[in-house]
Short mmCIF file of C-alpha atoms in Angstrom, two decimals:
data_model
loop_
_atom_site.label_atom_id
_atom_site.label_comp_id
_atom_site.label_asym_id
_atom_site.label_seq_id
_atom_site.Cartn_x
_atom_site.Cartn_y
_atom_site.Cartn_z
CA THR A 1 0.00 0.00 0.00
CA THR A 2 2.86 2.35 0.85
CA LEU A 3 4.49 1.56 -2.49
CA LEU A 4 1.29 2.32 -4.39
CA GLY A 5 0.85 5.56 -2.45
CA VAL A 6 4.39 6.75 -3.24
CA GLY A 7 3.97 5.79 -6.90
CA SER A 8 0.72 7.75 -7.11
CA LEU A 9 2.40 10.78 -5.57
CA LEU A 10 5.33 10.60 -8.00
CA LEU A 11 2.99 10.31 -10.99
CA GLY A 12 0.69 13.09 -9.80
CA THR A 13 1.62 16.13 -7.73
CA THR A 14 5.35 15.57 -7.96
CA GLN A 15 5.19 15.41 -11.78
CA ALA A 16 3.51 18.82 -11.91
CA ARG A 17 6.16 20.29 -9.63
CA ALA A 18 8.91 18.67 -11.69
CA PHE A 19 7.46 20.27 -14.83
CA THR A 20 7.55 23.72 -13.23
CA ALA A 21 11.12 23.17 -12.01
CA GLY A 22 12.24 21.98 -15.46
CA VAL A 23 10.74 25.02 -17.16
CA ARG A 24 12.27 27.45 -14.65
CA GLN A 25 15.72 26.05 -15.42
CA ALA A 26 15.39 27.03 -19.09
CA GLN A 27 17.67 29.79 -20.32
CA PRO A 28 16.19 32.95 -21.93
CA GLN A 29 17.27 31.83 -25.40
CA ASP A 30 15.27 28.61 -24.85
CA VAL A 31 11.92 30.33 -24.27
CA ASP A 32 12.08 33.87 -25.72
CA VAL A 33 10.05 34.68 -28.84
CA THR A 34 11.60 37.17 -31.27
CA ALA A 35 10.15 38.97 -34.28
CA PHE A 36 12.73 39.93 -36.91
CA LEU A 37 11.94 42.64 -39.46
CA VAL A 38 14.53 43.41 -42.14
CA GLY A 39 14.63 46.17 -44.75
CA LEU A 40 12.22 48.90 -43.65
CA LYS A 41 11.93 52.66 -43.91
CA ASP A 42 12.70 54.76 -40.87
CA SER A 43 9.31 56.42 -41.24
CA ASP A 44 7.63 53.02 -40.74
CA ALA A 45 9.82 51.92 -37.84
CA ALA A 46 7.60 53.07 -34.98
CA ALA A 47 4.41 51.58 -36.46
CA LEU A 48 6.11 48.30 -37.38
CA ARG A 49 7.56 48.00 -33.90
CA ASP A 50 4.07 48.38 -32.43
CA ASP A 51 2.74 45.72 -34.81
CA ALA A 52 5.52 43.31 -33.87
CA ARG A 53 4.99 43.96 -30.16
CA ALA A 54 1.29 43.21 -30.55
CA VAL A 55 1.96 39.89 -32.31
CA VAL A 56 4.66 38.75 -29.87
CA GLY A 57 2.61 39.86 -26.87
CA LYS A 58 -0.42 37.91 -28.10
CA ALA A 59 1.62 34.79 -28.81
CA LEU A 60 3.08 34.81 -25.29
CA GLY A 61 -0.12 36.01 -23.64
CA PRO A 62 -0.62 33.02 -21.28
CA LEU A 63 2.90 33.57 -19.89
CA HIS A 64 2.60 37.35 -19.28
CA PRO A 65 5.72 38.43 -21.19
CA ALA A 66 7.95 41.47 -20.85
CA LEU A 67 8.69 43.00 -24.29
CA THR A 68 11.90 44.65 -25.47
CA SER A 69 12.92 46.01 -28.85
CA ASN A 70 15.95 47.30 -30.70
CA ALA A 71 16.61 48.79 -34.14
CA VAL A 72 19.92 48.76 -36.03
CA SER A 73 20.84 51.12 -38.85
CA ARG A 74 22.84 50.37 -41.95
CA MET A 75 26.60 50.64 -41.76
CA ARG A 76 27.97 54.15 -42.35
CA ARG A 77 31.49 55.32 -43.16
CA PHE A 78 32.91 57.76 -40.65
CA ASP A 79 35.78 60.23 -40.27
CA GLY A 80 36.36 60.16 -44.03
CA THR A 81 37.94 56.70 -43.88
CA ARG A 82 37.01 53.17 -44.92
CA ARG A 83 36.05 52.40 -41.33
CA LEU A 84 32.41 51.63 -40.62
CA GLY A 85 30.07 52.38 -37.76
CA TYR A 86 26.35 52.02 -37.12
CA LEU A 87 23.59 53.29 -34.86
CA GLU A 88 21.32 51.34 -32.58
CA SER A 89 18.28 52.19 -30.51
CA THR A 90 17.18 49.80 -27.78
CA ASP A 91 15.16 49.70 -24.58
CA SER A 92 17.02 46.72 -23.11
CA LEU A 93 20.65 47.88 -23.04
CA THR A 94 20.74 48.33 -19.27
CA THR A 95 19.56 44.73 -18.71
CA ARG A 96 22.18 43.10 -20.95
CA SER A 97 25.14 45.43 -20.37
CA LYS A 98 27.10 47.04 -17.58
CA LEU A 99 28.15 50.69 -17.65
CA THR A 100 31.96 50.99 -17.46
CA SER A 101 32.31 54.78 -17.58
CA GLY A 102 30.17 57.93 -17.88
CA ARG A 103 26.40 57.49 -18.07
CA TRP A 104 23.67 56.18 -20.34
CA ALA A 105 22.54 58.33 -23.28
CA THR A 106 19.38 60.22 -22.31
CA ALA A 107 19.31 63.31 -24.56
CA ARG A 108 19.20 63.84 -28.30
CA GLY A 109 22.63 63.57 -29.93
CA GLU A 110 24.18 61.54 -27.11
CA ALA A 111 25.57 58.02 -27.57
CA VAL A 112 27.16 55.23 -25.57
CA VAL A 113 29.53 52.68 -27.12
CA PRO A 114 31.02 49.31 -26.16
CA GLN A 115 34.25 49.58 -24.19
CA THR A 116 36.01 47.67 -26.99
CA THR A 117 34.92 50.31 -29.52
CA ALA A 118 36.14 53.12 -27.30
CA ASP A 119 39.49 51.41 -26.77
CA ARG A 120 40.05 50.71 -30.47
CA LEU A 121 39.14 54.26 -31.53
CA ASN A 122 40.76 55.96 -28.51
CA LEU A 123 37.47 57.61 -27.66
CA ASN A 124 37.01 59.65 -24.51
CA LEU A 125 33.88 60.97 -22.86
CA GLY A 126 32.80 64.15 -24.61
CA ASP A 127 34.34 63.22 -27.99
CA ARG A 128 32.24 63.84 -31.09
CA ILE A 129 31.99 61.21 -33.81
CA THR A 130 30.46 61.84 -37.24
CA LEU A 131 29.03 58.93 -39.18
CA GLY A 132 28.85 59.69 -42.89
CA GLU A 133 27.10 58.18 -45.90
CA GLU A 134 25.40 54.81 -45.60
CA LEU A 135 26.43 51.75 -47.57
CA GLY A 136 24.06 49.98 -49.96
CA LEU A 137 21.42 51.00 -52.47
CA LYS A 138 19.73 54.40 -52.08
CA PRO A 139 21.94 55.36 -49.14
CA VAL A 140 21.12 58.18 -46.76
CA GLU A 141 23.88 60.75 -47.26
CA THR A 142 23.11 63.12 -44.38
CA PRO A 143 25.86 62.71 -41.75
CA VAL A 144 25.08 61.99 -38.12
CA THR A 145 27.12 63.49 -35.29
CA VAL A 146 26.93 62.06 -31.77
CA VAL A 147 28.65 62.91 -28.49
CA ILE A 148 30.08 60.00 -26.47
CA VAL A 149 28.71 60.15 -22.92
CA GLY A 150 29.42 56.61 -21.73
CA THR A 151 30.88 53.19 -22.40
CA PHE A 152 29.51 49.76 -21.55
CA ARG A 153 30.38 46.08 -21.60
CA PRO A 154 27.90 43.31 -22.56
CA THR A 155 27.22 41.03 -19.61
CA SER A 156 26.38 37.99 -21.77
CA ARG A 157 25.88 36.91 -25.37
CA SER A 158 22.14 36.69 -24.85
CA GLY A 159 20.30 39.54 -26.52
CA TRP A 160 23.07 40.37 -29.01
CA GLU A 161 22.11 37.86 -31.70
CA GLY A 162 20.73 40.61 -33.96
CA ASP A 163 23.75 42.87 -33.57
CA PRO A 164 26.00 43.02 -36.70
CA LEU A 165 29.08 42.54 -34.51
CA SER A 166 27.37 40.22 -31.99
CA GLY A 167 28.16 42.62 -29.16
CA SER A 168 31.92 42.40 -29.67
CA GLY A 169 32.23 46.12 -30.47
CA TYR A 170 34.83 45.58 -33.19
CA ASN A 171 35.49 43.43 -36.25
CA ALA A 172 38.65 44.03 -38.28
CA THR A 173 37.25 42.24 -41.35
CA TYR A 174 33.54 42.95 -41.33
CA SER A 175 31.61 42.21 -44.52
CA ASP A 176 27.90 41.91 -45.23
CA GLY A 177 28.59 39.76 -48.27
CA SER A 178 28.36 42.62 -50.76
CA SER A 179 31.48 44.55 -49.79
CA VAL A 180 35.16 43.92 -49.19
CA PRO A 181 36.20 43.21 -45.57
CA THR A 182 36.43 46.49 -43.67
CA PRO A 183 37.05 47.43 -40.01
CA ALA A 184 33.71 48.02 -38.28
CA PHE A 185 32.92 49.49 -34.87
CA GLY A 186 29.79 49.86 -32.77
CA PRO A 187 27.04 50.05 -32.03
CA PHE A 188 26.74 53.77 -31.26
CA VAL A 189 23.66 53.42 -29.06
CA VAL A 190 21.34 56.44 -29.04
CA ASP A 191 17.86 57.06 -27.71
CA ASP A 192 14.79 56.45 -29.83
CA ALA A 193 14.22 60.12 -30.71
CA THR A 194 17.80 60.56 -31.90
CA PHE A 195 17.67 57.39 -33.97
CA LEU A 196 14.49 58.37 -35.78
CA ALA A 197 15.68 61.97 -36.29
CA THR A 198 18.76 60.79 -38.21
CA GLY A 199 16.59 59.42 -41.02
CA SER A 200 18.83 56.35 -41.13
CA THR A 201 17.78 53.29 -43.08
CA VAL A 202 16.70 50.66 -40.56
CA ASP A 203 18.64 47.54 -41.44
CA ALA A 204 16.88 45.39 -38.86
CA LEU A 205 14.19 45.76 -36.21
CA GLN A 206 13.84 43.17 -33.48
CA VAL A 207 11.12 42.71 -30.86
CA THR A 208 11.63 40.06 -28.20
CA GLY A 209 9.14 38.66 -25.71
CA HIS A 210 10.52 37.32 -22.43
CA PRO A 211 7.90 35.04 -20.83
CA SER A 212 7.41 34.88 -17.08
CA LEU A 213 8.04 31.29 -16.00
CA ALA A 214 7.45 31.71 -12.26
CA HIS A 215 3.93 30.24 -12.47
CA ALA A 216 4.15 28.42 -15.83
CA THR A 217 2.11 25.23 -16.08
CA ASP A 218 1.86 22.53 -18.70
CA ALA A 219 -1.46 24.00 -19.83
CA SER A 220 -0.18 27.58 -20.16
CA MET A 221 3.01 26.45 -21.94
CA THR A 222 1.06 24.28 -24.38
CA ALA A 223 -1.39 27.11 -25.09
CA THR A 224 1.52 29.47 -25.75
CA VAL A 225 3.20 27.04 -28.17
CA ASN A 226 -0.08 26.64 -30.06
CA ARG A 227 -0.39 30.42 -30.37
CA PHE A 228 3.22 30.72 -31.50
CA ARG A 229 2.71 28.28 -34.37
CA SER A 230 0.17 30.61 -35.99
CA ALA A 231 1.84 33.88 -35.01
CA ASP A 232 4.37 33.94 -37.87
CA GLY A 233 1.57 34.18 -40.44
CA LEU A 234 -0.10 36.88 -38.37
CA LEU A 235 3.13 38.90 -38.28
CA THR A 236 3.52 38.64 -42.07
CA ALA A 237 -0.06 39.78 -42.57
CA ARG A 238 0.31 42.79 -40.25
CA VAL A 239 3.59 44.15 -41.63
CA GLY A 240 2.62 43.55 -45.27
CA ASN A 241 4.97 44.94 -47.88
CA ARG A 242 6.50 47.53 -45.56
CA VAL A 243 9.43 45.17 -44.90
CA GLU A 244 11.57 42.99 -47.11
CA ILE A 245 11.74 40.06 -44.66
CA SER A 246 9.70 39.20 -41.56
CA ARG A 247 10.16 36.18 -39.33
CA LEU A 248 9.10 34.96 -35.90
CA ALA A 249 11.54 32.64 -34.15
CA SER A 250 11.67 30.76 -30.86
CA ASP A 251 12.99 27.54 -29.32
CA LEU A 252 9.97 27.42 -27.01
CA PRO A 253 8.32 24.42 -28.79
CA VAL A 254 11.60 22.48 -28.59
CA THR A 255 11.97 23.36 -24.92
CA LEU A 256 8.43 22.16 -24.14
CA ASP A 257 9.05 18.90 -26.04
CA ARG A 258 12.25 18.36 -24.06
CA VAL A 259 10.48 18.86 -20.72
CA HIS A 260 7.71 16.49 -21.82
CA ALA A 261 10.33 13.90 -22.83
CA GLN A 262 11.95 14.17 -19.40
CA GLN A 263 8.55 13.70 -17.77
CA ALA A 264 7.82 10.67 -19.94
CA ALA A 265 11.16 9.10 -19.01
CA THR A 266 10.47 9.72 -15.32
CA ARG A 267 6.99 8.20 -15.58
CA SER A 268 8.37 5.12 -17.30
CA MET A 269 10.99 4.65 -14.60
CA VAL A 270 8.44 5.06 -11.80
CA LEU A 271 6.06 2.58 -13.45
CA VAL A 272 8.86 0.01 -13.86
CA VAL A 273 9.90 0.37 -10.21
CA LEU A 274 6.25 0.24 -9.12
CA LEU A 275 5.62 -2.91 -11.15
CA MET A 276 8.73 -4.62 -9.81
CA GLY A 277 7.90 -3.61 -6.24
CA THR A 278 4.33 -4.82 -6.58
CA THR A 279 5.50 -8.14 -8.03
CA LEU A 280 7.99 -8.64 -5.22
CA ALA A 281 5.35 -7.73 -2.62
CA LEU A 282 2.86 -10.23 -4.08
CA THR A 283 5.55 -12.90 -4.22
CA ALA A 284 6.38 -12.27 -0.56
CA LEU A 285 2.71 -12.51 0.40
CA LEU A 286 2.31 -15.79 -1.49
CA LEU A 287 5.39 -17.25 0.18
CA ALA A 288 4.16 -16.09 3.58
CA GLY A 289 0.78 -17.67 2.89
CA ARG A 290 2.38 -20.98 1.95
CA LEU A 291 4.50 -20.98 5.09
CA LEU A 292 1.47 -20.30 7.26
CA TYR A 293 -0.55 -22.96 5.43
#
């Protein structure tokens, strides 16, 4: 009876708790949902960001997500050299980076840069950097001048997947496939108003949903995965022809399948142990009965 009671507990309440524990151990890259928009006009950036936030928020609705976004400009030449630099606007920099000097950019025309960028370019707080003409077709030629007010260091690789330099701050042989390898630096991170005022071509816009897993259940996770499977089509329909490429990506379905597989393996093990224990118990009872008889 004790064996059956323990087995019932392991297959019931304990399984639910194990599911929650398994989900909580997932890394952000295992559960985040990200909308990628490529090739859009700066005049459409704000509206497209709202559309992407709406789609991602709806897809992750059962898990009450926090939403972040960032936009990256095309590469620009600066200081009259072959060197390249680019702008970025983001609302998640403080959560994925640590300030190493100065302060965060808060006013129009201010920028913060990775510590690696500052070291390579010998930049000091208060220095002015002018980014010139963009690369690519129909480039924006109006230069952009920013004042360096701070430097930062990424705290992890997470959140920098959409960055042209992957958060490294410097690449001696950067190439987008259509140009010869050239030294590239950045990003020069500015606030949203500054970014939009530059009129820069938005090379990529990214909106990421970070689900809350504190109270995630099998039902809420499954409902979220089902919503995610149809969300990519919804994103395409909402952005229309205002972007060249749109895509919704997440490893959430894979993560849920992995947790389910772990649960299935645990259930199988418990059932085997329960069956063996029950068999041994019955055998012992039969032997005891024969001895008494």
